[in-house]
Short mmCIF file of C-alpha atoms and ligand atoms in Angstrom, two decimals:
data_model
loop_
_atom_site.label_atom_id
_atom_site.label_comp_id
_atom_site.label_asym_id
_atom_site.label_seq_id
_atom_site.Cartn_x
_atom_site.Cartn_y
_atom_site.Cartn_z
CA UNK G 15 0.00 0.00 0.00
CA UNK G 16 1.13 3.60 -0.96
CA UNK G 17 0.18 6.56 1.59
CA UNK G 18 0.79 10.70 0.29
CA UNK G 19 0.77 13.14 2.69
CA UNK G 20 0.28 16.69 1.12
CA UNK G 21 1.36 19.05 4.02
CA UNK G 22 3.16 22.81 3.89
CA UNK G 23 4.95 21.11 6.81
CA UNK G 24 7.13 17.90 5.35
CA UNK G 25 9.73 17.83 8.54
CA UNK G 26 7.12 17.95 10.69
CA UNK G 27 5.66 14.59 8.82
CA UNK G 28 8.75 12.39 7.94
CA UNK G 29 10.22 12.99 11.50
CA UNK G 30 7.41 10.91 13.19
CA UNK G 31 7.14 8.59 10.33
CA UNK G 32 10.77 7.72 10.23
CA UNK G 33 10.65 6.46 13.90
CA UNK G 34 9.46 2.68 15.72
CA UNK G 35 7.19 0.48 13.74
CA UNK G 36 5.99 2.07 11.09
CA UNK G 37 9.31 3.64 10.18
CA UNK G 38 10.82 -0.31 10.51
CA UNK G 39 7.85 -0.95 8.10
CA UNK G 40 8.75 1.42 5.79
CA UNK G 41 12.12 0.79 6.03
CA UNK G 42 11.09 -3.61 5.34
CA UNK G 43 9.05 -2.58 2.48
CA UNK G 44 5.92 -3.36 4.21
CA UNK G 45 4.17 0.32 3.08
CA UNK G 46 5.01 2.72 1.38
CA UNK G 47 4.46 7.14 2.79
CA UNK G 48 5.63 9.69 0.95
CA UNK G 49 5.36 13.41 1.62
CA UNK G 50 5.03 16.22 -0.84
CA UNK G 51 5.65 19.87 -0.30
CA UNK G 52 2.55 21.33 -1.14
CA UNK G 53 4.78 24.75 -1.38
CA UNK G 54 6.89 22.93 -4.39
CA UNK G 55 3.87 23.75 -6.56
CA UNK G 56 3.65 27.28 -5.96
CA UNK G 57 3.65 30.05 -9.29
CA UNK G 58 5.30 32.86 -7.53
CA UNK G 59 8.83 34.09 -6.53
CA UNK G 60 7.73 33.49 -2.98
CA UNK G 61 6.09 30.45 -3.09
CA UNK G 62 3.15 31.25 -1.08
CA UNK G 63 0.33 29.16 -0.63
CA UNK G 64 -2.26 31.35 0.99
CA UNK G 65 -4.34 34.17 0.95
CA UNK G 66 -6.95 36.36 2.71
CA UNK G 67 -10.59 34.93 2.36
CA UNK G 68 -13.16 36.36 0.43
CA UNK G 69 -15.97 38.06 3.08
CA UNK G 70 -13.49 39.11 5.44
CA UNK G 71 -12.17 37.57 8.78
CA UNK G 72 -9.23 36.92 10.58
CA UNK G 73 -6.75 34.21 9.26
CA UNK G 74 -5.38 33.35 5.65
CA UNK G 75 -6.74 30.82 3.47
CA UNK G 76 -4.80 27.99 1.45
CA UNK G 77 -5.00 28.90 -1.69
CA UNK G 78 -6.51 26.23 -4.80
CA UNK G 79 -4.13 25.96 -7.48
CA UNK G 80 -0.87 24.93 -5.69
CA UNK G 81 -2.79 22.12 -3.87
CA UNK G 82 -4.57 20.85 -7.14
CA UNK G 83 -1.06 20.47 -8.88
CA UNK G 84 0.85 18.65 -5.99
CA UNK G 85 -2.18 16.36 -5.59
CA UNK G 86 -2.38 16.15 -9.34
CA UNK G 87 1.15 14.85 -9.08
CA UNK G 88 0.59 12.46 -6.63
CA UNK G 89 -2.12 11.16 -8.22
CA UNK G 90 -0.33 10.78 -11.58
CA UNK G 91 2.11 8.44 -10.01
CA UNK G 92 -0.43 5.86 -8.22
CA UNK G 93 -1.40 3.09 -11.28
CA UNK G 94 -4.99 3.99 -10.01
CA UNK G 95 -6.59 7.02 -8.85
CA UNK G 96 -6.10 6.80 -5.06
CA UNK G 97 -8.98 8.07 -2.71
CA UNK G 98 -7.60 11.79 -1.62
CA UNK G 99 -8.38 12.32 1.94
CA UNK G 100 -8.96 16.10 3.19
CA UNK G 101 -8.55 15.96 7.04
CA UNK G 102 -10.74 18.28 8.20
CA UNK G 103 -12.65 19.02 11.84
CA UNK G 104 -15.44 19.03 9.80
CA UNK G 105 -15.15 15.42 8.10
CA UNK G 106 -16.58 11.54 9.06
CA UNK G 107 -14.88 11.12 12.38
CA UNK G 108 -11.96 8.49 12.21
CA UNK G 109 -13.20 5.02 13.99
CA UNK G 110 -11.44 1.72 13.73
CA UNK G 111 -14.04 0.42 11.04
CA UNK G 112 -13.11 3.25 8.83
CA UNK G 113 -9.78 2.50 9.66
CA UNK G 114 -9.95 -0.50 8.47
CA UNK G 115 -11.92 0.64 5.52
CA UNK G 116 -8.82 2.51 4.58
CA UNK G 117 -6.26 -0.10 5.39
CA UNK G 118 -7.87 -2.12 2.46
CA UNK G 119 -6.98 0.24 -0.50
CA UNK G 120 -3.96 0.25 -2.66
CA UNK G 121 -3.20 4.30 -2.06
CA UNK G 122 -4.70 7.07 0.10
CA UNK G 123 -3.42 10.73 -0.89
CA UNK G 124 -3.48 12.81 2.73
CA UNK G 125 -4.32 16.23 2.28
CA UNK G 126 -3.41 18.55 4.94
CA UNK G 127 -5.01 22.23 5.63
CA UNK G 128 -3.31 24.70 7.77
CA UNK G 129 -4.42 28.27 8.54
CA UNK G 130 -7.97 28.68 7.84
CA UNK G 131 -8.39 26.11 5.68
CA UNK G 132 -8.16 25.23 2.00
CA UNK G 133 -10.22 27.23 -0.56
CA UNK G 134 -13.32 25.11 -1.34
CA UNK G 135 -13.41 24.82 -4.65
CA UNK G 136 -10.31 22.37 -5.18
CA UNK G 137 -11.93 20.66 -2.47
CA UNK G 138 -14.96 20.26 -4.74
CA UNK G 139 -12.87 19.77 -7.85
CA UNK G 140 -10.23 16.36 -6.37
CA UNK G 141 -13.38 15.31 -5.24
CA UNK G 142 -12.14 15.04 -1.39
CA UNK G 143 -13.40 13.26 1.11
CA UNK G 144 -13.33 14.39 4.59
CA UNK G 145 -12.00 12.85 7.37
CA UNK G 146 -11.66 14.12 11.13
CA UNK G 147 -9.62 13.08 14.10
CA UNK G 148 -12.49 14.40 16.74
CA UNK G 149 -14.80 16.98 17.20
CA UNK G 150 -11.94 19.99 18.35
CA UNK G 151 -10.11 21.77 15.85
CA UNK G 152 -6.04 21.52 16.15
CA UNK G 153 -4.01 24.29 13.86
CA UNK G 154 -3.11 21.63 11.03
CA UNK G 155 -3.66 18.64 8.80
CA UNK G 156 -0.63 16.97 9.73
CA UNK G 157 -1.56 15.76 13.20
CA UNK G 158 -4.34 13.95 11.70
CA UNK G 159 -3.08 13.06 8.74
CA UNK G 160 -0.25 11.32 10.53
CA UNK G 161 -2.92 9.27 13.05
CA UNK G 162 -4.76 8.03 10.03
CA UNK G 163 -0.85 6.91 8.10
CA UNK G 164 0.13 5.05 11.61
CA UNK G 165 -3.52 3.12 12.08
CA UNK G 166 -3.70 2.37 8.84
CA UNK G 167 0.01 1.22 8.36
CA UNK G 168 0.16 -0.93 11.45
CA UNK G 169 -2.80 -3.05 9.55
CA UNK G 170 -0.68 -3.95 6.49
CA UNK G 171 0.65 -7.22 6.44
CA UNK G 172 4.45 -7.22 7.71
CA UNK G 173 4.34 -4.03 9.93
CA UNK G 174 3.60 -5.28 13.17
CA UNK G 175 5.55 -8.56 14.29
CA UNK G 176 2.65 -10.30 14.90
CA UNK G 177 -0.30 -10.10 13.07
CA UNK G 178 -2.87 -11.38 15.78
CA UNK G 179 -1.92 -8.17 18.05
CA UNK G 180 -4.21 -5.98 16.20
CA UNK G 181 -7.35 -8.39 16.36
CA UNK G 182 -7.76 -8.42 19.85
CA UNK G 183 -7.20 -4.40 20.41
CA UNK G 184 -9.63 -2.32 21.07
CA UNK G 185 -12.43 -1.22 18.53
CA UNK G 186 -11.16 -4.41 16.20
CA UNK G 187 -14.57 -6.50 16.83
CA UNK G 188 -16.19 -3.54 18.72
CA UNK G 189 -14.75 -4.37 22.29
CA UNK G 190 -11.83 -2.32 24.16
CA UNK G 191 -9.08 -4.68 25.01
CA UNK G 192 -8.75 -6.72 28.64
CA UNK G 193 -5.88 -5.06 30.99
CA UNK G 194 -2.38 -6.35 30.44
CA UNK G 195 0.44 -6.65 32.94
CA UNK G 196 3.99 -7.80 32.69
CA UNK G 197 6.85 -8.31 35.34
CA UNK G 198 7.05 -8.21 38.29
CA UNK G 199 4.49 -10.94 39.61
CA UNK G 200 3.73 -8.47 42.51
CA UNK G 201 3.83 -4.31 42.53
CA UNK G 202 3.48 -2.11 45.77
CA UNK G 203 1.36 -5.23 46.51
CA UNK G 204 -1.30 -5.61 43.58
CA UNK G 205 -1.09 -8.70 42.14
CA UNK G 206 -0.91 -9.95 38.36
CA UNK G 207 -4.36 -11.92 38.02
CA UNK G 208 -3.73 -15.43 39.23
CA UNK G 209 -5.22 -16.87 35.78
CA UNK G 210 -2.55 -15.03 33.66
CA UNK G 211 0.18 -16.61 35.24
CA UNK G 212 -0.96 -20.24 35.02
CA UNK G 213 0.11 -20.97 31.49
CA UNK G 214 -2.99 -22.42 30.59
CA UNK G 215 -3.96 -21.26 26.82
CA UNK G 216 -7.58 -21.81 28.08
CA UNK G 217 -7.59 -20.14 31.06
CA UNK G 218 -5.55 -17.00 30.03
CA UNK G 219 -8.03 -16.50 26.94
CA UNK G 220 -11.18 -17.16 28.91
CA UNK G 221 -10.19 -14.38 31.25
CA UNK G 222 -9.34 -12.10 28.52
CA UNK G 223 -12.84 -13.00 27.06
CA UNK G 224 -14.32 -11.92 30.23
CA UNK G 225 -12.22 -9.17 31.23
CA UNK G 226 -12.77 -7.44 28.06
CA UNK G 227 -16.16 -7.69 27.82
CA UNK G 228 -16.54 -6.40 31.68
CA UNK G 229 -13.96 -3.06 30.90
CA UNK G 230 -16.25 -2.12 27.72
CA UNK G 231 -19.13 -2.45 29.98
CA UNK G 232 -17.61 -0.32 32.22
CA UNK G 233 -15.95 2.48 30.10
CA UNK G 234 -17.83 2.65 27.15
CA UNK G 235 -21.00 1.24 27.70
CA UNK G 236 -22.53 2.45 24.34
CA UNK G 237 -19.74 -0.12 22.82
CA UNK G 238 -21.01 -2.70 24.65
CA UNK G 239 -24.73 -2.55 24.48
CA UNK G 240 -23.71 -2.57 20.42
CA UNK G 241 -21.54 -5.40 20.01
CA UNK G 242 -23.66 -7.57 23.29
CA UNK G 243 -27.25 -6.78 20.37
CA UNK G 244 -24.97 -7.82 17.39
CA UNK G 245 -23.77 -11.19 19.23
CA UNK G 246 -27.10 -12.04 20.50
CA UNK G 247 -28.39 -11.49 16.64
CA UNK G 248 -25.74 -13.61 15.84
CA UNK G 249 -26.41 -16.57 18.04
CA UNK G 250 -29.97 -16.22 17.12
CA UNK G 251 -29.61 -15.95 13.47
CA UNK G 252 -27.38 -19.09 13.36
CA UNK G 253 -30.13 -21.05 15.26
CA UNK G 254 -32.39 -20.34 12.61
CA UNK G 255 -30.49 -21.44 10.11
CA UNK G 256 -29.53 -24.40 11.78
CA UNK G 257 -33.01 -25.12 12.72
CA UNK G 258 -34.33 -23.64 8.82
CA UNK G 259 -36.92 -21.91 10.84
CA UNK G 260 -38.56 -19.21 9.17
CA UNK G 261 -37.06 -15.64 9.78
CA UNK G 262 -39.63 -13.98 11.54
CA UNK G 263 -39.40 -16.60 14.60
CA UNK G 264 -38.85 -14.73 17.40
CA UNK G 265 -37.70 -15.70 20.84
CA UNK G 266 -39.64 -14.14 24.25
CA UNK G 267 -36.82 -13.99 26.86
CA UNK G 268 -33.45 -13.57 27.07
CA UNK G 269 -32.22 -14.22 30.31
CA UNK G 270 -28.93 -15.17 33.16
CA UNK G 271 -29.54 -18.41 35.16
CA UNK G 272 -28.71 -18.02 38.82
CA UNK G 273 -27.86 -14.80 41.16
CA UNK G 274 -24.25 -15.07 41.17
CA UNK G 275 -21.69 -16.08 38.92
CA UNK G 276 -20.60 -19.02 40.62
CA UNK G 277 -24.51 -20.00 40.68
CA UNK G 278 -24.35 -18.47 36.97
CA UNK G 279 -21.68 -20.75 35.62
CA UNK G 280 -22.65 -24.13 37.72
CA UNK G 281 -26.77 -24.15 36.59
CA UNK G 282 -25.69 -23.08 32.76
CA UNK G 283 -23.68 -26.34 32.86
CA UNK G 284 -26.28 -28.22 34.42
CA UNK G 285 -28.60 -26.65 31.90
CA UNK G 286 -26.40 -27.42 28.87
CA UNK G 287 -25.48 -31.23 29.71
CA UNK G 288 -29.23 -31.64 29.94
CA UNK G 289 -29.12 -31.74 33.73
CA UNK G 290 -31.28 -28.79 34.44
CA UNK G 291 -34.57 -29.12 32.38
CA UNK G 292 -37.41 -26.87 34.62
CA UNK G 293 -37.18 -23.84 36.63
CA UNK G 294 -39.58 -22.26 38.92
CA UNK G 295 -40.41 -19.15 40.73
CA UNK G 296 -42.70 -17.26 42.75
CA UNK G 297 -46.17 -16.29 41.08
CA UNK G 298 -47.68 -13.22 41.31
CA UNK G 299 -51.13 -12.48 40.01
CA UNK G 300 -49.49 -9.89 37.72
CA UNK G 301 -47.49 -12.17 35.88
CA UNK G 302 -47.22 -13.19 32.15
CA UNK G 303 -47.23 -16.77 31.57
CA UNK G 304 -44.94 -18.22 29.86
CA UNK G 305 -46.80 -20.30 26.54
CA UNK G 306 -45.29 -24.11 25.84
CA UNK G 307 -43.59 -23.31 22.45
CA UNK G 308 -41.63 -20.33 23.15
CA UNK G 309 -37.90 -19.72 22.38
CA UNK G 310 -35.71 -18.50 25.32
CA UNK G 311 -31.80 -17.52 25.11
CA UNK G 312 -29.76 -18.16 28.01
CA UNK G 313 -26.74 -16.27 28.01
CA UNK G 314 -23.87 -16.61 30.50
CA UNK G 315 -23.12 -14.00 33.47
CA UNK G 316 -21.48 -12.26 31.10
CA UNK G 317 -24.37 -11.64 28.71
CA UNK G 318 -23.13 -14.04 25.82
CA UNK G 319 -25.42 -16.34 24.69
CA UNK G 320 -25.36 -20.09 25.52
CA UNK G 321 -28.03 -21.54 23.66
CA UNK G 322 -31.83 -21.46 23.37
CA UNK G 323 -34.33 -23.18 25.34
CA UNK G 324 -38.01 -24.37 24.24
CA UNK G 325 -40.53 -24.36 26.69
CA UNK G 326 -42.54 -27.25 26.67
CA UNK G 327 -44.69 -27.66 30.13
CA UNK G 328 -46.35 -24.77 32.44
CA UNK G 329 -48.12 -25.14 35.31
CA UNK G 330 -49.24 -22.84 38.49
CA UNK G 331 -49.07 -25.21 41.25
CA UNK G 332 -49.05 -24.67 44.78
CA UNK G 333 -45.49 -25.29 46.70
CA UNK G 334 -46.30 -28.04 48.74
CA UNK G 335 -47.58 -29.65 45.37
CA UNK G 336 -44.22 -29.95 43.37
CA UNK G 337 -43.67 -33.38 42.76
CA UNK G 338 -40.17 -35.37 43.34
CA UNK G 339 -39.99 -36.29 39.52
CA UNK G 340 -40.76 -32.03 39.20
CA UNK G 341 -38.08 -30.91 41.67
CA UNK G 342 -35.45 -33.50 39.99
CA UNK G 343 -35.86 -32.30 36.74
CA UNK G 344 -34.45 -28.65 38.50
CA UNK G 345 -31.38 -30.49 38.42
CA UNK G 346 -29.92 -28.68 42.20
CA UNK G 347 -31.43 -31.33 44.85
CA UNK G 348 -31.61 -34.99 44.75
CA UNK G 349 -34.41 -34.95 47.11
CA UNK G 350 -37.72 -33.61 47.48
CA UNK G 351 -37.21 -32.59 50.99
CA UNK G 352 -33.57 -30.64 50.27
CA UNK G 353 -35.88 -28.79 47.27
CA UNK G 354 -38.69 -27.58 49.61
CA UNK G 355 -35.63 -26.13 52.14
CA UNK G 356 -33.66 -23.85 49.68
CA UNK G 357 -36.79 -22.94 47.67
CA UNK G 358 -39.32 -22.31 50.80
CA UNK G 359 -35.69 -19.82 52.21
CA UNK G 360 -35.70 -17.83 48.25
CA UNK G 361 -39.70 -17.75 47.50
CA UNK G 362 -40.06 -16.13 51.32
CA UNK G 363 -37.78 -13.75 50.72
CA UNK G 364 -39.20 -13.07 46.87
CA UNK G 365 -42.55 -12.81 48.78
CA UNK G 366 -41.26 -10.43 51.40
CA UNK G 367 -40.45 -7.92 48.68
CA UNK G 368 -43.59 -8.02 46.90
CA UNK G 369 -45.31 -7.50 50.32
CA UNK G 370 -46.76 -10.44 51.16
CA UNK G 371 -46.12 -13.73 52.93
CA UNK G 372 -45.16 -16.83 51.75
CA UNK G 373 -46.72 -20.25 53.03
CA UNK G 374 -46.23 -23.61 51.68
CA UNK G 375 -49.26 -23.03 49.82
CA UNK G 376 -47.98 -19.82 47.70
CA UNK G 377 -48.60 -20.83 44.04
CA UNK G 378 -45.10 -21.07 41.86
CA UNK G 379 -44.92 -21.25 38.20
CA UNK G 380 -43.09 -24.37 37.10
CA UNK G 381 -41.18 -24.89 33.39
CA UNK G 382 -40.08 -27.43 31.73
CA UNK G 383 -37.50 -26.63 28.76
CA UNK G 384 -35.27 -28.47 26.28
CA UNK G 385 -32.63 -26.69 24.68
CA UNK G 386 -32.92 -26.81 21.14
CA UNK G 387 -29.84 -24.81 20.24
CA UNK G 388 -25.75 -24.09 21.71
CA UNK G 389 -22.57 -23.56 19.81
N1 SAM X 18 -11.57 26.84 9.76
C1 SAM X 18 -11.67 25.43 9.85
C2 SAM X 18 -13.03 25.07 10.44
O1 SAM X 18 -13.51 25.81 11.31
O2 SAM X 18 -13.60 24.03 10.04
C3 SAM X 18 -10.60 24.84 10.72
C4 SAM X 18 -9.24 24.99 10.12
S1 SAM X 18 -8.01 24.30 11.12
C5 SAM X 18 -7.51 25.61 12.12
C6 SAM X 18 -6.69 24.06 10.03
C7 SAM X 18 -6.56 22.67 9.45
O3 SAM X 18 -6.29 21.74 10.49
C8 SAM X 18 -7.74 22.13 8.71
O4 SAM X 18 -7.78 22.58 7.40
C9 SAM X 18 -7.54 20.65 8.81
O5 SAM X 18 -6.74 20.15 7.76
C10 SAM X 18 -6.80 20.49 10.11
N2 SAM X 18 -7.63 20.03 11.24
C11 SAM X 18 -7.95 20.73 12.35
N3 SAM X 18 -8.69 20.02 13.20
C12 SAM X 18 -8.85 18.83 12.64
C13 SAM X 18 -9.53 17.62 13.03
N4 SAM X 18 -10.22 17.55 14.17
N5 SAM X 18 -9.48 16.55 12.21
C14 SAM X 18 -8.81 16.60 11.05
N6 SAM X 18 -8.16 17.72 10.62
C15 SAM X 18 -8.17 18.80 11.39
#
């Protein structure tokens, strides 16, 4: 891939591309940046670029015809005609999709403002796109221009040693990236998370699963709520297919087994060996039924999904009436006694909140399930 910056400041440029891993890629012959003095192109003795604006104001204005002919130049040596980038506060705002976007083509031409600006109508005539770094306004192009040459560059094949690193980053598949932490084991007494350090493959990537998931939550919980919809669509659309059930199925709950992720973890394994095949809980006169047919997910503590359920028995029955064969299928308690003793304790203190009090003959909603569906 072939990157031109345009800029009135080349030094400024070439001294941060020059340096670490994208100047070792350019150096290897991974990409290739160039930068072109936008001044080189100038008509007069002076070789100035700018001008006042038309209407007035404060500031000078880059003027059209030496920025047509250097990006004419540029564009003249690319086999195709590159996209030509203006960075501009006023542009698309840079995201790692874009990024990526970019990181696809064979060339990208950079053009860099300065001043006030660049007089509009070469904009209009090179066609430019516009691209921004953020929604604040720094005093030139080259800043940005620079961001977009590193992100993209460290995406070309070659440039980074590895080429996994990038994958699990943040903003690659819409997640920020777990914590990381390197020697020592122990610092001012915080401790490297035991599950790094056990040199299990499984371990380490199921906690970097889990940890990144949990840090998107909490920092950018717009990211999260995004990529959590797209997986659950995911999960859901590949049970369809598998299933060649017709699109419009729809499924009624999606829903965490236990309160805890201990409890979490233990009754989704239970549920996906075919252990656990009913659940109950406390009725209330206010509550929606559940309809023998319907499509649950069950996703793990974490919000992935884990597979989907069926429903396929419903009953209101009184406590005391839950039969042995009933409170087995629960898959917790191998008796009917041990059932009645952790259920009665959680249905009393269910009741308790809803203001009222439980007795053995409370009415609970019983379900039986399959699961139809897990990956
Ligand atoms: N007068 C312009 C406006 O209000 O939209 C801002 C001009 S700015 C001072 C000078 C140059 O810096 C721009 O032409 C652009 O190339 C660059 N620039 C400034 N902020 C930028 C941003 N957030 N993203 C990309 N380029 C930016």
């Amino acid at each position: 891939m072939r990157i031109d910056i345009a800029t009135l400041f080349t030094d400024m440029c070439d001294s941060v591309l020059h340096e670490s891993i994208v100047g070792r890629g350019i150096k290897n012959g991974f990409i290739e940046i160039y930068t072109h003095d936008i001044r080189d192109y100038t008509e007069n003795r002076h070789r100035k670029v700018d001008d006042k604006p038309y209407g007035g104001g404060t500031g000078m204005v880059m003027q059209a015809q030496p920025v047509y002919d250097c990006v004419m130049d540029i564009i003249s040596k690319h086999e195709k005609r590159p996209r030509v980038i203006y960075m501009s506060p006023q542009g698309e705002t840079l995201t790692q999709e874009k990024v990526k976007e970019l990181a696809a083509e064979d060339g990208l031409i950079l053009l860099c403002g300065h001043y006030e600006g660049i007089d509009q109508r070469v904009l209009d005539e090179l066609e430019c796109e516009e691209l921004s770094i953020g929604d604040y306004v720094l005093t030139g192009g080259e800043l940005p221009a620079l961001i977009v040459a590193d992100a993209v560059a460290r995406l070309q094949k070659g440039v980074l040693p590895n080429e996994d690193a990038y994958s699990i980053e943040s903003h690659y598949n819409g997640l920020l990236e777990h914590p990381q932490y390197t020697m020592p084991r122990e610092w001012r007494g915080r401790e490297v998370p035991i599950e790094l350090t056990l040199g299990n493959h499984e371990v380490i990537s199921e906690w970097q699963r889990k940890a990144a998931l949990r840090v998107t939550a909490e920092k950018r919980p717009d990211m999260h709520e995004i990529y959590m919809d797209r997986l659950v669509q995911e999960f859901w659309d590949g049970f369809i297919s598998a299933k060649g059930l017709d699109d419009d199925t729809d499924y009624t709950q999606i829903f965490r087994v236990g309160s805890n992720e201990g409890e979490s973890n233990r009754l989704l394994k239970r549920v996906l060996r075919g252990k656990k095949r009913a659940t109950t809980c406390l009725y209330t006169d206010d509550d929606i039924l559940p309809e023998k047919g319907e499509y649950c997910i069950i996703t793990d503590w974490d919000g992935v999904p884990r597979c989907v359920t069926k429903v396929t028995r419903v009953q209101v029955i009184p406590f005391n009436k839950i039969t042995l064969e009933q409170a087995l299928k629960e898959g917790e308690d191998t008796t009917l006694e041990a059932w009645r003793d952790t259920h009665r304790e959680v249905y009393a203190r269910n009741a308790e909140q809803l203001d009222f009090e439980f007795s053995d003959d409370s009415k609970i909603i019983y379900e039986e399930f399959r699961v139809e569906y897990k990956e």
